[in-house]
PDB file of C-alpha atoms and ligand atoms in Angstrom:
ATOM      1  CA  MET A   1      35.661 -22.829 -22.797  1.00 43.00           C
ATOM      2  CA  ASN A   2      34.471 -22.894 -19.584  1.00 50.00           C
ATOM      3  CA  SER A   3      37.323 -23.035 -17.086  1.00 57.00           C
ATOM      4  CA  GLN A   4      36.502 -25.756 -14.495  1.00 58.00           C
ATOM      5  CA  GLY A   5      37.003 -23.004 -12.184  1.00 54.00           C
ATOM      6  CA  GLU A   6      33.750 -21.671 -13.583  1.00 54.00           C
ATOM      7  CA  GLN A   7      32.418 -24.913 -14.204  1.00 56.00           C
ATOM      8  CA  LYS A   8      31.885 -25.581 -11.045  1.00 53.00           C
ATOM      9  CA  ASP A   9      30.612 -21.948 -10.260  1.00 51.00           C
ATOM     10  CA  LEU A  10      27.945 -22.735 -12.932  1.00 46.00           C
ATOM     11  CA  ALA A  11      26.923 -25.681 -11.307  1.00 49.00           C
ATOM     12  CA  PHE A  12      27.130 -24.475  -8.323  1.00 48.00           C
ATOM     13  CA  VAL A  13      24.394 -22.454  -9.535  1.00 47.00           C
ATOM     14  CA  HIS A  14      21.585 -24.209 -11.055  1.00 47.00           C
ATOM     15  CA  GLN A  15      22.043 -25.908  -8.237  1.00 53.00           C
ATOM     16  CA  MET A  16      21.014 -23.033  -6.136  1.00 50.00           C
ATOM     17  CA  VAL A  17      18.441 -22.172  -8.570  1.00 53.00           C
ATOM     18  CA  GLY A  18      17.094 -25.037  -9.041  1.00 56.00           C
ATOM     19  CA  GLN A  19      16.027 -25.422  -5.327  1.00 71.00           C
ATOM     20  CA  THR A  20      14.982 -21.929  -5.067  1.00 81.00           C
ATOM     21  CA  SER A  21      12.496 -22.497  -8.217  1.00 87.00           C
ATOM     22  CA  THR A  22       9.759 -24.391  -6.002  1.00 91.00           C
ATOM     23  CA  ILE A  23       8.407 -24.360  -2.392  1.00 95.00           C
ATOM     24  CA  SER A  24       6.824 -28.003  -0.795  1.00 96.00           C
ATOM     25  CA  ASP A  25       3.916 -27.418   0.136  1.00 96.00           C
ATOM     26  CA  ALA A  26       4.884 -27.554   3.928  1.00 97.00           C
ATOM     27  CA  ASP A  27       6.731 -24.565   3.660  1.00 97.00           C
ATOM     28  CA  PHE A  28       4.505 -23.060   1.396  1.00 97.00           C
ATOM     29  CA  GLU A  29       2.463 -23.470   4.712  1.00 97.00           C
ATOM     30  CA  LEU A  30       5.102 -21.973   7.134  1.00 98.00           C
ATOM     31  CA  TYR A  31       5.423 -18.076   4.817  1.00 98.00           C
ATOM     32  CA  ARG A  32       1.157 -17.787   4.571  1.00 98.00           C
ATOM     33  CA  ASN A  33       0.440 -18.048   8.451  1.00 98.00           C
ATOM     34  CA  TRP A  34       3.258 -15.423   8.733  1.00 98.00           C
ATOM     35  CA  ILE A  35       2.326 -13.494   6.213  1.00 98.00           C
ATOM     36  CA  TYR A  36      -0.690 -13.739   7.951  1.00 98.00           C
ATOM     37  CA  GLN A  37      -0.225 -13.316  12.078  1.00 98.00           C
ATOM     38  CA  SER A  38       1.567  -9.610   9.877  1.00 98.00           C
ATOM     39  CA  ALA A  39      -0.052  -7.988   7.758  1.00 98.00           C
ATOM     40  CA  GLY A  40      -3.499  -9.830   7.611  1.00 98.00           C
ATOM     41  CA  ILE A  41      -3.195 -11.053   4.163  1.00 98.00           C
ATOM     42  CA  SER A  42      -5.172 -14.777   2.615  1.00 98.00           C
ATOM     43  CA  LEU A  43      -2.571 -16.602   0.840  1.00 96.00           C
ATOM     44  CA  THR A  44      -4.258 -19.563  -1.148  1.00 93.00           C
ATOM     45  CA  PRO A  45      -2.392 -22.492  -1.681  1.00 91.00           C
ATOM     46  CA  THR A  46      -2.476 -20.957  -5.712  1.00 93.00           C
ATOM     47  CA  LYS A  47       0.114 -18.169  -4.766  1.00 95.00           C
ATOM     48  CA  LYS A  48       3.094 -21.043  -4.271  1.00 96.00           C
ATOM     49  CA  ALA A  49       4.194 -19.073  -7.502  1.00 95.00           C
ATOM     50  CA  LEU A  50       4.357 -15.377  -6.360  1.00 96.00           C
ATOM     51  CA  VAL A  51       6.538 -16.509  -3.094  1.00 97.00           C
ATOM     52  CA  VAL A  52       8.697 -18.254  -5.565  1.00 97.00           C
ATOM     53  CA  GLY A  53       8.782 -15.575  -7.514  1.00 96.00           C
ATOM     54  CA  ARG A  54       9.134 -12.858  -5.270  1.00 97.00           C
ATOM     55  CA  LEU A  55      11.195 -14.061  -2.654  1.00 97.00           C
ATOM     56  CA  SER A  56      13.848 -16.647  -4.970  1.00 96.00           C
ATOM     57  CA  SER A  57      15.988 -14.000  -5.599  1.00 96.00           C
ATOM     58  CA  ARG A  58      16.217 -12.804  -2.694  1.00 97.00           C
ATOM     59  CA  LEU A  59      17.235 -16.906  -1.083  1.00 96.00           C
ATOM     60  CA  ARG A  60      20.418 -16.739  -3.935  1.00 95.00           C
ATOM     61  CA  GLU A  61      21.061 -12.765  -2.561  1.00 96.00           C
ATOM     62  CA  LEU A  62      21.646 -13.851   0.623  1.00 95.00           C
ATOM     63  CA  GLY A  63      24.083 -17.911  -0.625  1.00 95.00           C
ATOM     64  CA  VAL A  64      20.008 -19.777   1.581  1.00 95.00           C
ATOM     65  CA  THR A  65      19.168 -22.614  -0.772  1.00 93.00           C
ATOM     66  CA  THR A  66      15.689 -23.010   1.248  1.00 95.00           C
ATOM     67  CA  TYR A  67      12.741 -21.626   1.166  1.00 97.00           C
ATOM     68  CA  ARG A  68      12.825 -23.596   5.278  1.00 96.00           C
ATOM     69  CA  ASP A  69      15.883 -22.494   6.278  1.00 96.00           C
ATOM     70  CA  TYR A  70      14.948 -19.137   4.589  1.00 96.00           C
ATOM     71  CA  PHE A  71      11.845 -18.623   7.799  1.00 97.00           C
ATOM     72  CA  GLU A  72      14.011 -19.780   9.921  1.00 96.00           C
ATOM     73  CA  TYR A  73      16.513 -16.854   8.833  1.00 94.00           C
ATOM     74  CA  LEU A  74      13.580 -14.646   8.813  1.00 95.00           C
ATOM     75  CA  THR A  75      12.435 -15.380  12.101  1.00 95.00           C
ATOM     76  CA  THR A  76      14.700 -16.631  13.957  1.00 93.00           C
ATOM     77  CA  PHE A  77      18.308 -14.293  13.502  1.00 83.00           C
ATOM     78  CA  THR A  78      19.588 -13.624  16.460  1.00 78.00           C
ATOM     79  CA  ASN A  79      19.755  -9.738  16.463  1.00 90.00           C
ATOM     80  CA  GLN A  80      16.722  -8.542  16.991  1.00 91.00           C
ATOM     81  CA  GLN A  81      17.203  -5.090  15.387  1.00 93.00           C
ATOM     82  CA  GLU A  82      18.644  -7.345  11.943  1.00 93.00           C
ATOM     83  CA  ARG A  83      14.999 -10.188  12.057  1.00 94.00           C
ATOM     84  CA  LYS A  84      12.933  -7.372  11.663  1.00 95.00           C
ATOM     85  CA  LEU A  85      14.027  -5.411   8.418  1.00 96.00           C
ATOM     86  CA  GLU A  86      14.632  -8.769   7.399  1.00 97.00           C
ATOM     87  CA  GLN A  87      11.210  -9.249   8.680  1.00 97.00           C
ATOM     88  CA  GLN A  88      10.160  -5.545   6.349  1.00 98.00           C
ATOM     89  CA  ARG A  89      11.811  -7.767   3.528  1.00 98.00           C
ATOM     90  CA  VAL A  90       9.333 -10.341   3.259  1.00 98.00           C
ATOM     91  CA  ILE A  91       6.058  -7.925   4.059  1.00 98.00           C
ATOM     92  CA  ASN A  92       8.013  -5.050   0.961  1.00 98.00           C
ATOM     93  CA  LEU A  93       7.894  -8.715  -1.239  1.00 98.00           C
ATOM     94  CA  LEU A  94       5.083 -10.388  -0.759  1.00 98.00           C
ATOM     95  CA  THR A  95       2.756  -7.203  -0.681  1.00 98.00           C
ATOM     96  CA  THR A  96       0.652  -6.158  -4.036  1.00 97.00           C
ATOM     97  CA  ASN A  97       1.382  -2.716  -5.062  1.00 97.00           C
ATOM     98  CA  GLU A  98      -0.545  -1.336  -8.068  1.00 97.00           C
ATOM     99  CA  THR A  99      -1.508   1.939  -8.256  1.00 98.00           C
ATOM    100  CA  TYR A 100      -2.372   4.484 -10.346  1.00 98.00           C
ATOM    101  CA  PHE A 101      -3.340   8.102  -9.865  1.00 98.00           C
ATOM    102  CA  PHE A 102      -7.188   9.413 -10.552  1.00 98.00           C
ATOM    103  CA  ARG A 103      -7.905   5.622 -10.709  1.00 98.00           C
ATOM    104  CA  GLU A 104     -11.294   5.209  -9.748  1.00 98.00           C
ATOM    105  CA  GLU A 105     -12.350   8.094 -10.829  1.00 98.00           C
ATOM    106  CA  ALA A 106     -15.379   8.728 -10.348  1.00 98.00           C
ATOM    107  CA  HIS A 107     -14.683   8.771  -6.828  1.00 98.00           C
ATOM    108  CA  PHE A 108     -13.027  12.007  -6.798  1.00 98.00           C
ATOM    109  CA  THR A 109     -16.211  14.136 -10.076  1.00 98.00           C
ATOM    110  CA  TYR A 110     -17.578  12.476  -5.759  1.00 98.00           C
ATOM    111  CA  ILE A 111     -15.266  13.958  -3.426  1.00 98.00           C
ATOM    112  CA  GLN A 112     -15.704  17.727  -5.953  1.00 98.00           C
ATOM    113  CA  HIS A 113     -19.084  18.003  -6.456  1.00 97.00           C
ATOM    114  CA  SER A 114     -20.520  16.588  -3.138  1.00 97.00           C
ATOM    115  CA  LEU A 115     -17.845  17.307  -0.269  1.00 98.00           C
ATOM    116  CA  PHE A 116     -16.234  20.329  -0.785  1.00 97.00           C
ATOM    117  CA  ALA A 117     -19.676  22.490  -0.131  1.00 95.00           C
ATOM    118  CA  ALA A 118     -20.316  20.182   2.606  1.00 96.00           C
ATOM    119  CA  TRP A 119     -16.749  21.045   3.794  1.00 97.00           C
ATOM    120  CA  ALA A 120     -17.776  24.466   3.396  1.00 95.00           C
ATOM    121  CA  GLY A 121     -13.693  25.064   3.570  1.00 95.00           C
ATOM    122  CA  GLN A 122     -13.546  23.753   7.138  1.00 97.00           C
ATOM    123  CA  PRO A 123      -9.995  22.639   8.162  1.00 97.00           C
ATOM    124  CA  ILE A 124     -10.044  19.104   6.475  1.00 98.00           C
ATOM    125  CA  ARG A 125      -7.688  15.686   7.597  1.00 98.00           C
ATOM    126  CA  CYS A 126      -7.646  13.495   4.918  1.00 98.00           C
ATOM    127  CA  TRP A 127      -6.362   9.661   5.336  1.00 98.00           C
ATOM    128  CA  SER A 128      -5.527   7.311   1.879  1.00 98.00           C
ATOM    129  CA  ALA A 129      -5.135   4.112   3.766  1.00 98.00           C
ATOM    130  CA  ALA A 130      -2.549   1.905   2.258  1.00 98.00           C
ATOM    131  CA  SER A 131      -1.114   4.640  -0.080  1.00 98.00           C
ATOM    132  CA  SER A 132       1.456   2.487  -1.697  1.00 98.00           C
ATOM    133  CA  THR A 133       3.483   4.627  -3.978  1.00 98.00           C
ATOM    134  CA  GLY A 134       1.112   8.048  -3.050  1.00 98.00           C
ATOM    135  CA  GLU A 135      -1.190   7.937  -6.316  1.00 98.00           C
ATOM    136  CA  GLU A 136      -3.782   8.616  -5.050  1.00 98.00           C
ATOM    137  CA  ALA A 137      -3.326  10.862  -1.934  1.00 98.00           C
ATOM    138  CA  TYR A 138      -1.084  13.036  -4.819  1.00 98.00           C
ATOM    139  CA  SER A 139      -3.706  13.120  -7.020  1.00 98.00           C
ATOM    140  CA  LEU A 140      -6.135  14.070  -4.257  1.00 98.00           C
ATOM    141  CA  ALA A 141      -4.423  16.637  -3.047  1.00 98.00           C
ATOM    142  CA  MET A 142      -4.225  18.018  -6.421  1.00 98.00           C
ATOM    143  CA  LEU A 143      -7.851  18.259  -6.195  1.00 98.00           C
ATOM    144  CA  LEU A 144      -7.858  19.583  -3.002  1.00 98.00           C
ATOM    145  CA  ASP A 145      -5.803  22.271  -4.251  1.00 98.00           C
ATOM    146  CA  SER A 146      -7.827  23.253  -7.436  1.00 98.00           C
ATOM    147  CA  HIS A 147     -11.178  23.401  -6.092  1.00 97.00           C
ATOM    148  CA  TYR A 148     -11.253  23.607  -1.767  1.00 96.00           C
ATOM    149  CA  PRO A 149      -9.820  27.290  -0.525  1.00 88.00           C
ATOM    150  CA  GLY A 150      -9.586  25.996   3.120  1.00 85.00           C
ATOM    151  CA  ARG A 151      -6.845  24.712   4.796  1.00 95.00           C
ATOM    152  CA  TRP A 152      -6.873  19.951   3.877  1.00 98.00           C
ATOM    153  CA  GLN A 153      -3.776  17.825   5.017  1.00 98.00           C
ATOM    154  CA  ILE A 154      -3.932  14.295   3.548  1.00 98.00           C
ATOM    155  CA  VAL A 155      -1.941  11.533   5.701  1.00 98.00           C
ATOM    156  CA  GLY A 156      -0.498   8.275   3.550  1.00 98.00           C
ATOM    157  CA  THR A 157      -0.008   5.328   5.217  1.00 98.00           C
ATOM    158  CA  ASP A 158       1.060   1.610   4.189  1.00 98.00           C
ATOM    159  CA  ILE A 159       2.223  -1.866   5.202  1.00 98.00           C
ATOM    160  CA  ASN A 160       5.368  -1.162   3.009  1.00 98.00           C
ATOM    161  CA  SER A 161       8.124   0.277   3.788  1.00 98.00           C
ATOM    162  CA  GLN A 162       9.921   0.910   0.788  1.00 98.00           C
ATOM    163  CA  VAL A 163       6.303   1.773  -1.529  1.00 98.00           C
ATOM    164  CA  LEU A 164       6.549   5.193   1.663  1.00 98.00           C
ATOM    165  CA  HIS A 165       9.682   5.370   0.455  1.00 98.00           C
ATOM    166  CA  ILE A 166       8.235   6.618  -3.502  1.00 98.00           C
ATOM    167  CA  ALA A 167       5.748   8.390  -1.836  1.00 98.00           C
ATOM    168  CA  SER A 168       8.180  11.175   0.581  1.00 98.00           C
ATOM    169  CA  GLN A 169      10.053  11.661  -2.699  1.00 97.00           C
ATOM    170  CA  GLY A 170       7.725  12.420  -4.766  1.00 98.00           C
ATOM    171  CA  ILE A 171       9.240  10.978  -8.154  1.00 97.00           C
ATOM    172  CA  TYR A 172       7.557   9.131 -10.828  1.00 97.00           C
ATOM    173  CA  PRO A 173       7.825   7.363 -14.081  1.00 96.00           C
ATOM    174  CA  MET A 174       7.568   9.807 -17.346  1.00 94.00           C
ATOM    175  CA  LEU A 175       4.844   6.429 -18.331  1.00 90.00           C
ATOM    176  CA  ARG A 176       3.271   7.014 -15.305  1.00 87.00           C
ATOM    177  CA  HIS A 177       1.376  10.122 -15.963  1.00 89.00           C
ATOM    178  CA  GLU A 178      -1.091   8.976 -18.245  1.00 90.00           C
ATOM    179  CA  HIS A 179      -4.059   9.855 -16.220  1.00 95.00           C
ATOM    180  CA  ILE A 180      -3.252  13.016 -14.107  1.00 97.00           C
ATOM    181  CA  PRO A 181      -5.844  16.211 -15.908  1.00 97.00           C
ATOM    182  CA  GLN A 182      -3.203  18.059 -18.871  1.00 96.00           C
ATOM    183  CA  VAL A 183      -3.940  20.960 -16.209  1.00 97.00           C
ATOM    184  CA  TYR A 184      -2.829  19.233 -12.890  1.00 98.00           C
ATOM    185  CA  LEU A 185       0.004  18.233 -15.129  1.00 97.00           C
ATOM    186  CA  LYS A 186       0.853  21.747 -15.801  1.00 97.00           C
ATOM    187  CA  LYS A 187       0.231  23.001 -12.154  1.00 98.00           C
ATOM    188  CA  TYR A 188       1.362  20.254 -10.265  1.00 98.00           C
ATOM    189  CA  CYS A 189       3.887  17.906 -11.622  1.00 97.00           C
ATOM    190  CA  ARG A 190       7.893  19.065 -12.771  1.00 97.00           C
ATOM    191  CA  LYS A 191      10.008  17.015 -15.587  1.00 95.00           C
ATOM    192  CA  GLY A 192      13.201  15.960 -14.393  1.00 94.00           C
ATOM    193  CA  ILE A 193      16.921  16.626 -16.812  1.00 92.00           C
ATOM    194  CA  GLY A 194      19.980  14.993 -17.193  1.00 92.00           C
ATOM    195  CA  SER A 195      19.697  11.433 -15.945  1.00 91.00           C
ATOM    196  CA  LYS A 196      16.000  12.398 -14.367  1.00 91.00           C
ATOM    197  CA  GLN A 197      15.105  12.844 -17.600  1.00 92.00           C
ATOM    198  CA  ASP A 198      12.321   9.951 -17.369  1.00 95.00           C
ATOM    199  CA  THR A 199      10.347  10.951 -14.349  1.00 97.00           C
ATOM    200  CA  LEU A 200       8.249  13.335 -13.378  1.00 97.00           C
ATOM    201  CA  LYS A 201       8.331  15.204  -9.673  1.00 97.00           C
ATOM    202  CA  ILE A 202       4.563  16.580  -7.927  1.00 98.00           C
ATOM    203  CA  VAL A 203       6.068  20.321  -7.224  1.00 98.00           C
ATOM    204  CA  HIS A 204       7.074  21.772  -3.126  1.00 97.00           C
ATOM    205  CA  SER A 205       4.071  23.253  -2.329  1.00 96.00           C
ATOM    206  CA  LEU A 206       1.981  19.993  -2.849  1.00 97.00           C
ATOM    207  CA  ARG A 207       4.365  17.243  -1.204  1.00 98.00           C
ATOM    208  CA  SER A 208       4.441  19.941   1.880  1.00 97.00           C
ATOM    209  CA  HIS A 209       0.509  19.635   2.414  1.00 97.00           C
ATOM    210  CA  VAL A 210       1.102  15.419   2.455  1.00 98.00           C
ATOM    211  CA  LYS A 211       2.576  12.994   4.698  1.00 98.00           C
ATOM    212  CA  PHE A 212       3.092   9.063   4.660  1.00 98.00           C
ATOM    213  CA  GLU A 213       4.002   6.948   7.501  1.00 98.00           C
ATOM    214  CA  ARG A 214       4.325   2.379   7.816  1.00 98.00           C
ATOM    215  CA  ALA A 215       0.962   1.146   9.973  1.00 98.00           C
ATOM    216  CA  ASN A 216      -0.469  -1.575   8.920  1.00 98.00           C
ATOM    217  CA  LEU A 217      -4.034  -1.787   9.455  1.00 98.00           C
ATOM    218  CA  GLN A 218      -4.846  -4.237  11.004  1.00 97.00           C
ATOM    219  CA  ARG A 219      -3.161  -2.969  14.759  1.00 96.00           C
ATOM    220  CA  SER A 220      -4.946   0.088  16.445  1.00 93.00           C
ATOM    221  CA  LEU A 221      -4.523   3.326  14.764  1.00 96.00           C
ATOM    222  CA  ASP A 222      -5.324   5.812  16.512  1.00 96.00           C
ATOM    223  CA  ASP A 223      -1.715   7.528  16.694  1.00 97.00           C
ATOM    224  CA  LEU A 224      -3.797   8.567  13.320  1.00 98.00           C
ATOM    225  CA  GLY A 225      -5.865  10.749  14.766  1.00 98.00           C
ATOM    226  CA  LEU A 226      -9.937  11.433  12.963  1.00 98.00           C
ATOM    227  CA  PHE A 227     -10.590  12.162   9.605  1.00 98.00           C
ATOM    228  CA  ASP A 228     -12.973  13.831   7.861  1.00 98.00           C
ATOM    229  CA  LEU A 229     -12.598  11.116   4.779  1.00 98.00           C
ATOM    230  CA  VAL A 230     -10.396   8.046   3.916  1.00 98.00           C
ATOM    231  CA  PHE A 231     -10.014   5.873   1.253  1.00 98.00           C
ATOM    232  CA  LEU A 232     -10.131   2.574   1.622  1.00 98.00           C
ATOM    233  CA  ARG A 233      -9.633   0.947  -1.730  1.00 98.00           C
ATOM    234  CA  ASN A 234      -8.258  -2.049  -3.083  1.00 98.00           C
ATOM    235  CA  VAL A 235      -6.823  -3.705  -0.063  1.00 98.00           C
ATOM    236  CA  MET A 236      -8.967  -5.543   1.390  1.00 98.00           C
ATOM    237  CA  ILE A 237      -9.342  -7.733  -0.914  1.00 97.00           C
ATOM    238  CA  TYR A 238      -5.859  -9.374  -0.070  1.00 97.00           C
ATOM    239  CA  PHE A 239      -7.799  -9.690   3.803  1.00 98.00           C
ATOM    240  CA  ASP A 240      -9.878 -12.900   4.374  1.00 97.00           C
ATOM    241  CA  LYS A 241     -13.170 -12.189   5.917  1.00 97.00           C
ATOM    242  CA  SER A 242     -12.348 -11.436  10.017  1.00 97.00           C
ATOM    243  CA  THR A 243      -9.635  -9.991   8.774  1.00 98.00           C
ATOM    244  CA  LYS A 244     -11.653  -7.423   6.882  1.00 98.00           C
ATOM    245  CA  GLN A 245     -13.926  -7.015  10.230  1.00 98.00           C
ATOM    246  CA  ARG A 246     -10.788  -6.069  12.173  1.00 98.00           C
ATOM    247  CA  VAL A 247      -9.728  -3.618   9.319  1.00 98.00           C
ATOM    248  CA  ILE A 248     -12.833  -2.009   8.891  1.00 98.00           C
ATOM    249  CA  THR A 249     -13.279  -1.447  13.315  1.00 97.00           C
ATOM    250  CA  ASN A 250     -10.291   0.128  13.492  1.00 97.00           C
ATOM    251  CA  VAL A 251     -10.163   2.120  10.439  1.00 98.00           C
ATOM    252  CA  ALA A 252     -14.087   2.946  10.843  1.00 98.00           C
ATOM    253  CA  SER A 253     -13.072   4.699  14.334  1.00 97.00           C
ATOM    254  CA  ARG A 254     -10.561   7.140  12.500  1.00 98.00           C
ATOM    255  CA  LEU A 255     -13.661   8.361  11.393  1.00 98.00           C
ATOM    256  CA  LYS A 256     -15.580  11.766  12.253  1.00 98.00           C
ATOM    257  CA  ASN A 257     -18.773  11.429  12.632  1.00 97.00           C
ATOM    258  CA  GLY A 258     -19.937  12.609   9.354  1.00 97.00           C
ATOM    259  CA  GLY A 259     -17.765  11.554   7.047  1.00 98.00           C
ATOM    260  CA  ILE A 260     -16.317   9.826   4.366  1.00 98.00           C
ATOM    261  CA  LEU A 261     -15.190   6.794   3.866  1.00 98.00           C
ATOM    262  CA  LEU A 262     -14.479   5.432   0.000  1.00 98.00           C
ATOM    263  CA  ILE A 263     -13.404   1.861  -0.962  1.00 98.00           C
ATOM    264  CA  GLY A 264     -12.411   0.387  -3.857  1.00 98.00           C
ATOM    265  CA  HIS A 265     -15.331  -0.077  -7.252  1.00 97.00           C
ATOM    266  CA  SER A 266     -14.924  -4.115  -6.477  1.00 96.00           C
ATOM    267  CA  GLU A 267     -14.758  -4.209  -3.250  1.00 97.00           C
ATOM    268  CA  THR A 268     -17.227  -4.574  -0.582  1.00 95.00           C
ATOM    269  CA  LEU A 269     -18.656  -3.947   3.146  1.00 97.00           C
ATOM    270  CA  ASN A 270     -21.267  -6.992   2.858  1.00 94.00           C
ATOM    271  CA  GLY A 271     -21.205  -9.210   6.363  1.00 96.00           C
ATOM    272  CA  LEU A 272     -19.189  -6.872   7.438  1.00 98.00           C
ATOM    273  CA  ASP A 273     -20.682  -5.009  11.055  1.00 96.00           C
ATOM    274  CA  CYS A 274     -20.444  -2.689  10.415  1.00 96.00           C
ATOM    275  CA  ASN A 275     -23.619  -0.241  11.563  1.00 94.00           C
ATOM    276  CA  GLU A 276     -21.753   2.789  12.276  1.00 96.00           C
ATOM    277  CA  LEU A 277     -21.936   2.806   8.683  1.00 98.00           C
ATOM    278  CA  GLN A 278     -23.789   4.252   6.388  1.00 97.00           C
ATOM    279  CA  LEU A 279     -24.547   3.632   2.421  1.00 97.00           C
ATOM    280  CA  LEU A 280     -24.729   6.759   0.454  1.00 97.00           C
ATOM    281  CA  GLN A 281     -23.856   4.826  -3.515  1.00 96.00           C
ATOM    282  CA  PRO A 282     -21.971   1.711  -3.837  1.00 96.00           C
ATOM    283  CA  SER A 283     -18.441   2.254  -2.870  1.00 98.00           C
ATOM    284  CA  ILE A 284     -18.773   5.185  -0.666  1.00 98.00           C
ATOM    285  CA  TYR A 285     -20.065   4.926   2.505  1.00 98.00           C
ATOM    286  CA  GLN A 286     -20.555   7.137   5.988  1.00 98.00           C
ATOM    287  CA  LYS A 287     -19.974   7.500   9.016  1.00 98.00           C
ATOM    288  CA  ARG A 288     -23.231   8.203  11.181  1.00 95.00           C
ATOM    289  CA  SER A 289     -23.312  11.434  12.792  1.00 87.00           C
ATOM    290  CA  ASN A 290     -24.448   9.376  16.928  1.00 74.00           C
ATOM    291  CA  ALA A 291     -22.789   6.269  15.922  1.00 66.00           C
ATOM    292  CA  ASP A 292     -20.643   7.426  19.735  1.00 61.00           C
TER     293      ASP A 292
HETATM  294  C1  SAM B 301      -3.565  -2.970  -4.540  1.00 70.84           C
HETATM  295  S1  SAM B 301      -2.751  -1.241  -3.293  1.00 70.84           S
HETATM  296  C2  SAM B 301      -3.097  -0.194  -3.744  1.00 70.84           C
HETATM  297  C3  SAM B 301      -3.108   1.024  -2.829  1.00 70.84           C
HETATM  298  C4  SAM B 301      -4.189   1.941  -3.359  1.00 70.84           C
HETATM  299  N1  SAM B 301      -4.770   2.793  -2.174  1.00 70.84           N
HETATM  300  C5  SAM B 301      -4.445   2.038  -4.384  1.00 70.84           C
HETATM  301  O1  SAM B 301      -6.080   1.771  -4.598  1.00 70.84           O
HETATM  302  O2  SAM B 301      -4.330   2.294  -6.162  1.00 70.84           O
HETATM  303  C6  SAM B 301      -2.696  -2.744  -1.348  1.00 70.84           C
HETATM  304  C7  SAM B 301      -1.223  -1.636  -0.678  1.00 70.84           C
HETATM  305  O3  SAM B 301      -2.141  -1.720   0.226  1.00 70.84           O
HETATM  306  C8  SAM B 301      -1.274  -2.159   1.540  1.00 70.84           C
HETATM  307  N2  SAM B 301      -1.439  -4.090   2.977  1.00 70.84           N
HETATM  308  C9  SAM B 301      -1.254  -4.775   2.550  1.00 70.84           C
HETATM  309  N3  SAM B 301      -1.663  -4.921   3.846  1.00 70.84           N
HETATM  310  C10 SAM B 301      -1.812  -3.741   4.783  1.00 70.84           C
HETATM  311  C11 SAM B 301      -1.564  -3.672   5.633  1.00 70.84           C
HETATM  312  N4  SAM B 301      -2.458  -4.984   6.668  1.00 70.84           N
HETATM  313  N5  SAM B 301      -1.702  -2.975   6.489  1.00 70.84           N
HETATM  314  C12 SAM B 301      -1.309  -1.275   6.035  1.00 70.84           C
HETATM  315  N6  SAM B 301      -0.969  -2.190   4.576  1.00 70.84           N
HETATM  316  C13 SAM B 301      -0.882  -3.068   4.079  1.00 70.84           C
HETATM  317  C14 SAM B 301       0.592  -2.838   0.502  1.00 70.84           C
HETATM  318  O4  SAM B 301       1.563  -2.548   0.782  1.00 70.84           O
HETATM  319  C15 SAM B 301      -0.272  -1.622  -1.074  1.00 70.84           C
HETATM  320  O5  SAM B 301       0.528  -0.906  -1.493  1.00 70.84           O
END
């Protein structure tokens, strides 16, 4: 039987879980506006459960019982540095980071068969914008290392600091290898040992060509320099039209003339003002050579 103290603790936990398991419409609106301003992400009203599912354990960890109190903590916390950290934590929790190696494989086939010859061995810079945990960037790195006999570099960026940490380490659960062709698996992945035997690590020679940094696609991206190839895949689905417009203008400004932009197969640039981008094939665009 539980002691009186334990019963009190349990009642307290139940009360807290109860309070953090729902969010009022008004409080949801606060988070919805905040994540829209911060990351450009549009949460429809159907996403209330998602916000609760992703934030509730943080509230409990802090001993905060209502979403309103946590919002105040998040936005008016006195110490600016801690507030920034907490805000990054919420961005990490509210972004959706699903990805896998060689996702939308047709793009990799296109790169190999249409771009390598056109690049003719010149040094190439590629960008995995919205890289998530890095699988997209390393898939491209495997392809380039195996088939492109020129110098190349890949930059991966994301707004989520946690996924960037995983990306930089290049360590993945073994289960994630299923889309990596056998020949690349042998050449570029090492099985972990001991407590890490269920993981694979991308070899250093490949990782040394790939760097990851935080970037918000809504803000100026000029510091990144210019690229020959950009992946902007499966991120615009989270944006409304005005954010998409801002992002596509920013991203197009980072493409060299003649450079290639790949978007997700379920995404479209229809209805956006991006005349400097010419559609080559579904989901594949080229920046016009006379774009400046
Ligand atoms: C579903 S993942 C896509 C990963 C990869 N591009 C792919 O296609 O597999 C979307 C990524 O976009 C990132 N993201 C969302 N909003 C962003 C923003 N405003 N700036 C930069 N990255 C953002 C998320 O953190 C997430 O990692």
